[in-house]
Amino acid sequence: MRGGQVAARAPVIQFTNCRILRGGALLREDLWVRGGRILDPEKLFFEERRVADEQRDCGGCILAPGFIDVQINGGFGVDFSQASEDVGSGVALVARRILSHGVTSFCPTLVTSPLEVYHKVLPQIPVKSGGPHGAGVLGVHLEGPFISREKRGAHPEAHLRSFEADAFQDMLATYGGLDNVRIVTLAPELGHSHEVIRELTALGICVSLGHSVADLGTAEEAVQSGATFITHLFNAMLPFHHRDPGIVGLLTSDRLPAGRRIFYGMIADGIHTNPAALRIAHRAHPKGLVLVTDAVPALGLGNGRHTLGQQEVEVDGLTAYVAGTNTLSGSIAPMDTCVRHFLQATGCSVESALEAASLHPAQLLGLEKCKGTLDFGADADFVVLDDSLHVRATYISVGLCSALTTCLWWG
Amino acid sequence: MRLVILDNYDLASEWAAKYICNRIIQFRPGQDRYFTLGLPTGSTPLGCYKKLIEYHKNGDLSFKYVKTFNMDEYVGLPRNHPESYHSYMWNNFFKHIDIDPNNAHILDGNATDLQAECDAFEKKIKEAGGIDLFVGGIGPDGHIAFNEPGSSLVSRTRLKTLAMDTILANAKYFDGDLSKVPTMALTVGVGTVMDAREVMILITGAHKAFALYKAIEEGVNHMWTVSAFQQHPRTIFVCDEDATLELRVKTVKYFKGHQRD
């Protein structure tokens, strides 16, 4: 479908009057697209001797790579952790609705659930390319059940697990297989976790540390075994202590394998993390920051009661709690709101804020050649933003389908 | 010759751009009638290119029926290298205008048979009906294109080894590392440019003043190849005040007098 010959006949579209995020800077350049990929116009000019078939004026807007959300539990009433006969429809609904938030790729996330849920749901969420129908599914993020009891947060205690002796097999049996899985969040202090981390890493699955009481030493060993991500930094882990920084200390650890970068998710909804803490993390390790929504099914719905996993949550404005408690139960801030809040809270550059939602998650998943970037050859998934970073339009797989452009305007 | 002296770089660039623009418009190019333009690279013409782009964006100038022929290109540098003349022309000119890519001709410094590439270039110029206006610059050593001191004044498009002066001047574009600077280039010959119906040479900056003096106040000499244009029927030298610093006051006053009329 994306073969060279088909692409060469596809129309060339030139997006003009815009600033594009490329190489860490906002450049006053046109963006050229053909056959679902970003095109090198100089090569087109000198080698193929062609010009654009269509030009689109972007009204001076910013063009950024489509946002990538690696932690989203559902939305618009859909709960990915609910076993239903038609999980696919729910995923498709969320995939379509998050396009208006600028998200063009995501990892549907399952919280701690009983075996039956994993066995039923996982096979129904295959990896899928995005398009006008919705954002692309990069793979599932399994957050739990191998996490700390003490730091379970909103996860149901009844379904927490620790590893049995044959840990990896135990995990396989729990999930019913690892097809479609992209990220696993676990607590490294659990016995036998290292062999699991190594096996998952060998399979190309990203291991994330979270919902854990691990100290820094344990966390560092987990990274040495292959872990590359921290699930929602600061939340559901030991607080930073000056004699044992815990998992937070990974941001400035000098015991990470050479050349390895640790990434960390941040929920920048203005509620889960105090702006001062956000700034400390950002300043300590700006290149590892990955914006995530950790959105719950209540995203996009109004105030009231909704389900998350096996529990009930209460939504009040921008906050969602486990019903009847003070425990935060995920965020309902859309990704573009998180990007704006992150920009405002840290005072970072627009480029940094945009990279935190696009380039960094792509790098985390090893996809930076085709996602999270507007470099030549990358997938043509991008978002049109005004100067205050509100989403004006989302383009996904531009020029791949028979329609000349696949664009959704939000006005 | 005509010597047009403007107060500064920006005014010189604007004058040159307006001249080119007017020439194209007066020519009334069309489907069977293309205007052929010879083009330079380097820092001197950047201001002129910016102005031409401005005229195009204002809707005053179209390059739809213009054919261009660049003067030169490095040998052995990948086409998409940021310092290649292909990159220069794309970034500073072609990508901002409406020229047909089939009409933008630049020598290919990576051709398998370099002399054949040069011969083919001469042929393309001939087939296009010759050059209406060749715009060029001048090196500090008085060279035009890469016709280094000692080049034949009747030379044609060919492979040239670059002079040390040129390599040193170019080093700043290659991280100051002399080993990275190309040592050879394909270039139009002095004779090739002399064949153009009209020639405009842009010279700005005090560092070019001595070369300008040698080019127009001394004799025709293959050590200062721009001097060949003393024998061209229609050449304009466009310069700023700084570039006239080595000329006789008499020369400058004479040509400035023309401008007052």
Coordinates of C-alpha atoms in Angstrom, one line a residue, chain A residues 63-357:
Chain A
L63 CA 2.5 22.6 11.8
A64 CA 3.7 20.0 14.3
P65 CA 4.0 16.3 14.2
G66 CA 0.8 14.6 15.3
F67 CA 0.7 14.0 19.1
I68 CA 1.3 10.5 20.4
D69 CA -0.5 9.5 23.6
V70 CA 1.1 6.4 25.2
Q71 CA -1.2 6.3 28.2
I72 CA -4.9 6.6 27.7
N73 CA -7.4 4.4 29.5
G74 CA -10.4 5.3 27.4
G75 CA -12.6 8.3 26.8
F76 CA -16.0 9.4 25.6
G77 CA -17.6 6.8 27.7
V78 CA -15.4 4.0 26.4
D79 CA -13.3 2.0 29.0
F80 CA -10.6 -0.1 27.4
S81 CA -10.4 -2.2 30.5
Q82 CA -14.0 -3.4 30.2
A83 CA -14.4 -6.8 28.5
S84 CA -17.1 -6.5 25.9
E85 CA -17.9 -8.4 22.7
D86 CA -17.0 -5.4 20.6
V87 CA -14.0 -3.8 22.1
G88 CA -13.0 -2.7 18.6
S89 CA -15.8 -0.2 18.3
G90 CA -14.9 1.4 21.5
V91 CA -11.2 1.8 20.4
A92 CA -12.4 3.1 17.1
L93 CA -14.6 5.7 18.7
V94 CA -11.8 7.0 20.9
A95 CA -9.4 6.9 18.0
R96 CA -11.7 9.1 16.0
R97 CA -12.5 11.6 18.8
I98 CA -8.9 12.2 19.9
L99 CA -8.0 13.4 16.4
S100 CA -9.5 16.8 17.4
H101 CA -7.1 16.9 20.3
G102 CA -4.2 16.6 17.8
V103 CA -3.5 13.0 18.7
T104 CA -2.7 10.9 15.6
S105 CA -1.2 7.8 17.4
F106 CA -2.0 6.2 20.8
C107 CA -1.5 3.2 23.0
P108 CA -4.9 2.1 24.5
T109 CA -4.1 1.4 28.1
L110 CA -5.5 -1.3 30.3
V111 CA -5.4 -0.9 34.1
T112 CA -5.1 -3.8 36.6
S113 CA -7.8 -6.2 35.6
P114 CA -8.7 -9.9 36.1
L115 CA -7.3 -12.5 33.7
E116 CA -10.6 -12.8 31.9
V117 CA -10.5 -9.2 30.9
Y118 CA -7.0 -9.4 29.4
H119 CA -7.8 -12.6 27.6
K120 CA -10.9 -11.2 26.1
V121 CA -9.8 -7.6 25.4
L122 CA -6.2 -7.9 24.2
P123 CA -6.9 -9.9 21.0
Q124 CA -9.5 -7.3 20.0
I125 CA -7.0 -4.4 20.0
P126 CA -4.7 -5.0 17.1
V127 CA -2.0 -2.5 16.0
K128 CA -3.6 -0.4 13.3
S129 CA -2.6 2.4 11.0
G130 CA -4.4 5.8 11.4
G131 CA -6.4 7.5 8.8
P132 CA -9.5 9.7 8.4
H133 CA -11.3 7.1 10.6
G134 CA -9.1 7.8 13.5
A135 CA -5.7 7.9 15.2
G136 CA -3.4 4.9 14.7
V137 CA -3.1 2.2 17.4
L138 CA 0.5 1.6 18.2
G139 CA -0.1 -1.2 20.6
V140 CA -1.6 -1.7 24.0
H141 CA -0.1 -0.3 27.2
L142 CA -0.6 -2.8 30.1
E143 CA -0.5 -0.9 33.3
G144 CA -0.5 -3.6 35.9
P145 CA -1.4 -6.0 37.5
F146 CA 2.2 -6.6 38.5
I147 CA 2.4 -3.5 40.7
S148 CA 2.9 -2.4 44.3
R149 CA 0.0 -2.8 46.7
E150 CA 0.9 0.3 48.5
K151 CA 1.1 2.4 45.4
R152 CA -1.8 0.9 43.5
G153 CA -3.6 4.3 43.3
A154 CA -6.9 3.7 41.6
H155 CA -6.1 0.1 40.6
P156 CA -8.3 -2.5 42.3
E157 CA -6.5 -4.3 45.0
A158 CA -8.2 -7.7 44.4
H159 CA -6.6 -8.1 41.0
L160 CA -3.0 -7.1 41.9
R161 CA -0.4 -9.9 41.3
S162 CA 3.2 -10.7 42.0
F163 CA 5.3 -12.9 39.9
E164 CA 5.3 -16.7 40.5
A165 CA 8.5 -18.6 40.2
D166 CA 8.4 -19.0 36.4
A167 CA 7.8 -15.2 36.2
F168 CA 7.7 -14.7 32.4
Q169 CA 5.4 -17.7 31.9
D170 CA 3.2 -16.4 34.7
M171 CA 3.0 -13.0 33.0
L172 CA 2.1 -14.7 29.7
A173 CA -0.6 -16.7 31.3
T174 CA -2.0 -13.6 33.0
Y175 CA -2.2 -11.6 29.9
G176 CA -3.0 -14.6 27.6
G177 CA -0.2 -13.6 25.3
L178 CA 1.8 -10.5 24.3
D179 CA 0.6 -9.9 20.8
N180 CA -0.6 -6.3 20.3
V181 CA 1.3 -5.3 23.5
R182 CA 3.6 -2.3 23.2
I183 CA 4.3 -1.1 26.8
V184 CA 4.1 -2.9 30.2
T185 CA 4.2 -1.0 33.5
L186 CA 5.4 -3.0 36.4
A187 CA 7.0 -2.5 39.9
P188 CA 10.6 -3.6 39.7
E189 CA 10.8 -4.4 43.4
L190 CA 8.6 -7.4 42.9
G191 CA 10.5 -10.7 43.0
H192 CA 11.6 -12.1 39.6
S193 CA 10.9 -8.8 37.9
H194 CA 14.4 -8.7 36.2
E195 CA 13.9 -11.8 34.1
V196 CA 10.5 -10.4 33.0
I197 CA 12.0 -7.1 32.2
R198 CA 14.8 -8.8 30.1
E199 CA 12.3 -11.0 28.3
L200 CA 10.0 -8.2 27.5
T201 CA 12.8 -6.0 26.3
A202 CA 14.1 -8.8 24.1
L203 CA 10.6 -9.0 22.5
G204 CA 10.8 -5.2 21.7
I205 CA 8.2 -4.4 24.3
C206 CA 8.8 -1.2 26.3
V207 CA 9.1 -1.8 30.0
S208 CA 7.9 1.1 32.3
L209 CA 8.4 1.5 36.0
G210 CA 5.4 2.7 38.0
H211 CA 3.0 2.1 40.8
S212 CA 6.1 1.1 42.8
V213 CA 7.9 1.7 46.1
A214 CA 11.3 0.9 44.5
D215 CA 14.3 2.8 45.8
L216 CA 16.8 4.3 43.3
G217 CA 19.1 1.3 43.3
T218 CA 16.3 -1.1 42.4
A219 CA 15.1 1.3 39.7
E220 CA 18.6 1.6 38.2
E221 CA 18.9 -2.2 38.1
A222 CA 15.6 -2.4 36.3
V223 CA 16.9 0.1 33.7
Q224 CA 20.0 -1.9 33.3
S225 CA 17.8 -4.9 32.6
G226 CA 16.0 -3.0 29.9
A227 CA 13.4 -0.6 31.4
T228 CA 13.2 2.6 29.4
F229 CA 10.1 4.5 30.8
I230 CA 8.7 5.8 34.0
T231 CA 4.9 5.8 34.3
H232 CA 3.4 9.2 35.3
L233 CA 6.5 10.5 37.2
F234 CA 5.8 11.5 40.8
N235 CA 2.4 9.8 40.9
A236 CA 2.2 6.3 42.5
M237 CA 5.8 6.1 43.6
L238 CA 7.9 7.1 46.6
P239 CA 8.4 10.9 46.8
F240 CA 11.8 12.3 46.1
H241 CA 14.1 12.1 49.2
H242 CA 17.5 13.6 49.2
R243 CA 19.2 10.4 50.5
D244 CA 17.1 8.1 48.3
P245 CA 15.6 9.8 45.4
G246 CA 13.6 6.7 44.4
I247 CA 12.4 6.3 40.9
V248 CA 12.5 10.1 40.5
G249 CA 16.3 9.9 40.8
L250 CA 16.5 8.1 37.5
L251 CA 16.2 11.5 35.8
T252 CA 19.7 12.3 36.9
S253 CA 21.2 8.9 37.6
D254 CA 24.7 8.2 36.5
R255 CA 24.2 4.5 36.6
L256 CA 22.2 4.1 33.4
P257 CA 23.7 2.0 30.5
A258 CA 25.8 4.1 28.2
G259 CA 23.8 5.9 25.5
R260 CA 20.5 5.0 27.0
R261 CA 18.0 7.7 27.7
I262 CA 15.3 7.2 30.3
F263 CA 11.9 8.7 29.4
Y264 CA 9.2 9.6 31.8
G265 CA 5.5 10.2 31.4
M266 CA 4.0 13.4 32.8
I267 CA 0.4 14.2 33.3
A268 CA 0.4 18.0 32.8
D269 CA -3.3 18.6 33.4
G270 CA -2.7 21.1 36.1
I271 CA -3.9 18.7 38.8
H272 CA -1.8 15.6 38.9
T273 CA 1.5 17.5 39.2
N274 CA 2.2 20.8 40.9
P275 CA 3.8 23.1 38.3
A276 CA 6.9 23.5 40.5
A277 CA 7.4 19.7 40.4
L278 CA 6.8 19.7 36.6
R279 CA 9.5 22.4 36.3
I280 CA 12.0 20.5 38.4
A281 CA 11.6 17.3 36.3
H282 CA 11.7 19.3 33.1
R283 CA 14.8 21.2 34.0
A284 CA 16.6 18.1 35.3
H285 CA 15.9 16.0 32.2
P286 CA 14.1 17.9 29.4
K287 CA 14.8 15.4 26.6
G288 CA 13.1 12.6 28.5
L289 CA 9.8 14.2 29.2
V290 CA 6.8 12.5 27.5
L291 CA 3.4 14.2 27.9
V292 CA 0.6 11.6 28.5
T293 CA -3.0 12.2 29.2
D294 CA -3.7 9.1 31.4
A295 CA -7.2 9.9 30.3
V296 CA -10.1 8.0 31.8
P297 CA -13.5 7.1 30.1
A298 CA -14.9 10.4 31.4
L299 CA -12.7 12.3 29.0
G300 CA -15.1 14.3 26.8
L301 CA -18.1 13.6 29.0
G302 CA -19.6 15.9 31.6
N303 CA -19.6 15.8 35.4
G304 CA -21.0 12.7 37.2
R305 CA -20.2 9.1 37.8
H306 CA -18.5 6.8 35.2
T307 CA -16.6 3.4 35.2
L308 CA -12.8 2.9 35.0
G309 CA -11.6 -0.7 35.1
Q310 CA -13.5 -2.5 37.9
Q311 CA -14.3 0.7 39.7
E312 CA -16.5 3.8 39.7
V313 CA -15.1 7.3 39.3
E314 CA -16.6 10.7 40.0
V315 CA -15.9 13.6 37.7
D316 CA -16.0 17.2 38.8
G317 CA -14.8 19.8 36.4
L318 CA -11.2 18.9 35.4
T319 CA -10.8 16.4 38.2
A320 CA -11.7 12.7 38.4
Y321 CA -11.5 10.8 41.7
V322 CA -12.2 7.2 42.8
A323 CA -15.8 7.5 43.9
G324 CA -16.0 8.3 47.6
T325 CA -12.3 8.9 48.1
N326 CA -9.6 11.6 47.5
T327 CA -7.6 9.3 45.2
L328 CA -7.0 10.8 41.8
S329 CA -8.3 8.5 39.1
G330 CA -6.7 9.6 36.0
S331 CA -7.0 12.8 34.0
I332 CA -9.7 14.1 31.7
A333 CA -7.6 16.8 30.2
P334 CA -7.2 16.3 26.4
M335 CA -3.6 16.1 25.0
D336 CA -3.6 19.6 23.5
T337 CA -4.7 21.1 26.9
C338 CA -1.8 19.2 28.5
V339 CA 0.6 20.7 25.9
R340 CA -0.7 24.2 26.6
H341 CA -0.5 23.8 30.3
F342 CA 3.0 22.3 30.1
L343 CA 4.1 25.3 28.0
Q344 CA 2.6 27.8 30.4
A345 CA 3.8 26.0 33.6
T346 CA 7.4 25.4 32.6
G347 CA 7.9 28.5 30.4
C348 CA 9.7 26.3 28.0
S349 CA 9.8 27.0 24.2
V350 CA 6.9 26.1 22.0
E351 CA 9.3 23.7 20.2
S352 CA 10.0 21.8 23.5
A353 CA 6.3 21.6 24.4
L354 CA 5.5 20.2 21.0
E355 CA 8.4 17.7 21.1
A356 CA 7.3 16.4 24.5
A357 CA 4.0 15.3 22.9

